mmCIF file of C-alpha atoms in Angstrom:
data_model
loop_
_atom_site.group_PDB
_atom_site.id
_atom_site.type_symbol
_atom_site.label_atom_id
_atom_site.label_comp_id
_atom_site.label_asym_id
_atom_site.label_seq_id
_atom_site.Cartn_x
_atom_site.Cartn_y
_atom_site.Cartn_z
ATOM 1 C CA MET A 1 4.995 79.626 -11.087
ATOM 2 C CA LYS A 2 2.820 80.966 -8.320
ATOM 3 C CA THR A 3 1.197 84.396 -8.347
ATOM 4 C CA ILE A 4 0.506 86.340 -5.178
ATOM 5 C CA GLY A 5 -1.114 89.663 -5.869
ATOM 6 C CA THR A 6 0.870 91.165 -8.713
ATOM 7 C CA MET A 7 4.056 89.246 -7.919
ATOM 8 C CA GLU A 8 5.121 86.060 -9.656
ATOM 9 C CA PHE A 9 7.182 83.497 -7.763
ATOM 10 C CA TYR A 10 9.238 80.750 -9.408
ATOM 11 C CA THR A 11 10.959 77.705 -7.972
ATOM 12 C CA HIS A 12 14.702 77.356 -8.352
ATOM 13 C CA ASP A 13 14.259 74.748 -11.096
ATOM 14 C CA GLU A 14 11.748 76.937 -12.938
ATOM 15 C CA MET A 15 14.225 79.815 -12.959
ATOM 16 C CA LEU A 16 17.025 77.565 -14.184
ATOM 17 C CA ASP A 17 14.721 76.280 -16.931
ATOM 18 C CA ARG A 18 13.989 79.848 -18.035
ATOM 19 C CA VAL A 19 17.459 81.342 -17.699
ATOM 20 C CA VAL A 20 19.827 78.455 -18.467
ATOM 21 C CA GLY A 21 17.661 75.900 -20.250
ATOM 22 C CA GLU A 22 15.610 72.868 -19.385
ATOM 23 C CA LYS A 23 17.168 69.718 -17.941
ATOM 24 C CA GLY A 24 18.834 67.689 -20.644
ATOM 25 C CA THR A 25 19.902 70.676 -22.735
ATOM 26 C CA PRO A 26 23.655 71.122 -23.272
ATOM 27 C CA GLN A 27 23.668 74.486 -21.441
ATOM 28 C CA ARG A 28 21.911 73.061 -18.361
ATOM 29 C CA GLU A 29 24.134 69.974 -18.270
ATOM 30 C CA ARG A 30 27.237 72.174 -18.516
ATOM 31 C CA LEU A 31 26.015 74.367 -15.629
ATOM 32 C CA GLU A 32 25.198 71.373 -13.448
ATOM 33 C CA ARG A 33 28.583 69.770 -14.218
ATOM 34 C CA ASP A 34 30.386 73.034 -13.397
ATOM 35 C CA VAL A 35 28.501 73.359 -10.096
ATOM 36 C CA ASP A 36 29.276 69.734 -9.178
ATOM 37 C CA ASN A 37 32.952 70.251 -9.994
ATOM 38 C CA PHE A 38 33.052 73.433 -7.910
ATOM 39 C CA LEU A 39 31.494 71.624 -4.932
ATOM 40 C CA ILE A 40 33.955 68.741 -5.205
ATOM 41 C CA GLY A 41 36.858 71.204 -5.390
ATOM 42 C CA GLU A 42 35.477 72.985 -2.347
ATOM 43 C CA ALA A 43 35.251 69.691 -0.437
ATOM 44 C CA ILE A 44 38.885 68.950 -1.307
ATOM 45 C CA ARG A 45 39.954 72.434 -0.188
ATOM 46 C CA ARG A 46 38.075 72.188 3.114
ATOM 47 C CA THR A 47 39.475 68.738 3.803
ATOM 48 C CA ARG A 48 42.997 69.970 3.011
ATOM 49 C CA GLU A 49 42.569 72.920 5.360
ATOM 50 C CA ALA A 50 41.127 70.686 8.098
ATOM 51 C CA LYS A 51 44.294 68.583 7.796
ATOM 52 C CA SER A 52 46.378 71.793 8.071
ATOM 53 C CA LEU A 53 47.990 71.190 4.690
ATOM 54 C CA THR A 54 49.061 73.841 2.218
ATOM 55 C CA GLN A 55 48.357 73.410 -1.477
ATOM 56 C CA GLU A 56 52.052 72.768 -1.974
ATOM 57 C CA GLN A 57 52.069 70.019 0.666
ATOM 58 C CA LEU A 58 49.026 68.327 -0.858
ATOM 59 C CA GLY A 59 50.666 68.586 -4.257
ATOM 60 C CA GLU A 60 53.743 66.809 -2.920
ATOM 61 C CA LEU A 61 51.563 64.038 -1.475
ATOM 62 C CA MET A 62 49.800 63.636 -4.826
ATOM 63 C CA GLY A 63 52.899 64.064 -6.970
ATOM 64 C CA VAL A 64 51.687 67.251 -8.672
ATOM 65 C CA LYS A 65 52.567 70.941 -8.482
ATOM 66 C CA ARG A 66 50.760 73.495 -6.312
ATOM 67 C CA ALA A 67 49.216 75.070 -9.417
ATOM 68 C CA GLN A 68 47.444 71.781 -10.171
ATOM 69 C CA ILE A 69 45.992 71.710 -6.647
ATOM 70 C CA SER A 70 44.741 75.259 -7.167
ATOM 71 C CA LYS A 71 42.992 74.174 -10.374
ATOM 72 C CA ILE A 72 41.454 71.148 -8.659
ATOM 73 C CA GLU A 73 40.154 73.235 -5.754
ATOM 74 C CA SER A 74 38.617 75.751 -8.136
ATOM 75 C CA GLY A 75 36.681 72.966 -9.859
ATOM 76 C CA LYS A 76 38.908 72.618 -12.893
ATOM 77 C CA SER A 77 40.794 69.439 -13.805
ATOM 78 C CA ILE A 78 38.344 67.330 -11.812
ATOM 79 C CA THR A 79 38.265 63.646 -12.676
ATOM 80 C CA PHE A 80 37.222 60.674 -10.581
ATOM 81 C CA ASN A 81 40.864 59.589 -10.393
ATOM 82 C CA THR A 82 41.895 63.054 -9.184
ATOM 83 C CA ILE A 83 39.221 63.062 -6.475
ATOM 84 C CA VAL A 84 40.280 59.648 -5.201
ATOM 85 C CA ARG A 85 43.988 60.559 -5.276
ATOM 86 C CA ALA A 86 43.387 63.816 -3.383
ATOM 87 C CA PHE A 87 41.377 62.239 -0.571
ATOM 88 C CA LYS A 88 43.695 59.228 -0.317
ATOM 89 C CA ALA A 89 46.718 61.533 -0.145
ATOM 90 C CA MET A 90 45.086 63.352 2.764
ATOM 91 C CA GLY A 91 44.174 60.087 4.493
ATOM 92 C CA ALA A 92 40.494 61.022 4.360
ATOM 93 C CA LYS A 93 38.029 58.176 4.194
ATOM 94 C CA THR A 94 35.033 60.513 3.889
ATOM 95 C CA ALA A 95 34.521 64.199 3.213
ATOM 96 C CA THR A 96 31.404 66.283 3.690
ATOM 97 C CA LEU A 97 30.766 69.740 2.348
ATOM 98 C CA ASP A 98 28.150 71.575 4.398
ATOM 99 C CA LEU A 99 26.273 74.048 2.207
ATOM 100 C CA GLY A 100 24.129 75.434 4.992
ATOM 101 C CA ALA A 101 20.515 75.761 3.907
ATOM 102 C CA MET A 102 21.304 74.057 0.581
ATOM 103 C CA GLY A 103 22.243 70.787 2.282
ATOM 104 C CA LYS A 104 25.386 68.697 2.354
ATOM 105 C CA VAL A 105 27.521 66.970 -0.211
ATOM 106 C CA ALA A 106 29.226 63.813 1.016
ATOM 107 C CA LEU A 107 32.093 62.070 -0.718
ATOM 108 C CA TRP A 108 33.413 58.668 0.309
#
């Protein structure tokens, strides 16, 4: 924490520690896992859209229904196998999710 005048400023990690819990706690690990899953789902969605595929078309390529693709893209039902199958089905060798000021997430 840093104080300037009467205002207190906290880093992102300090706020997460206070609001969610310190690193290593079940609540913090769950939040970080959920964020990671969301970002992976977002990378899959953006790659699908860049390939001009609908969710239904990607589902056909993967052998699953459109509803499953929707779950994957929303960060649910994410497993390593699912990630690999999705990118292979789209013929993508790499995928990058640009988060603007937050940086980039790259998947190979």
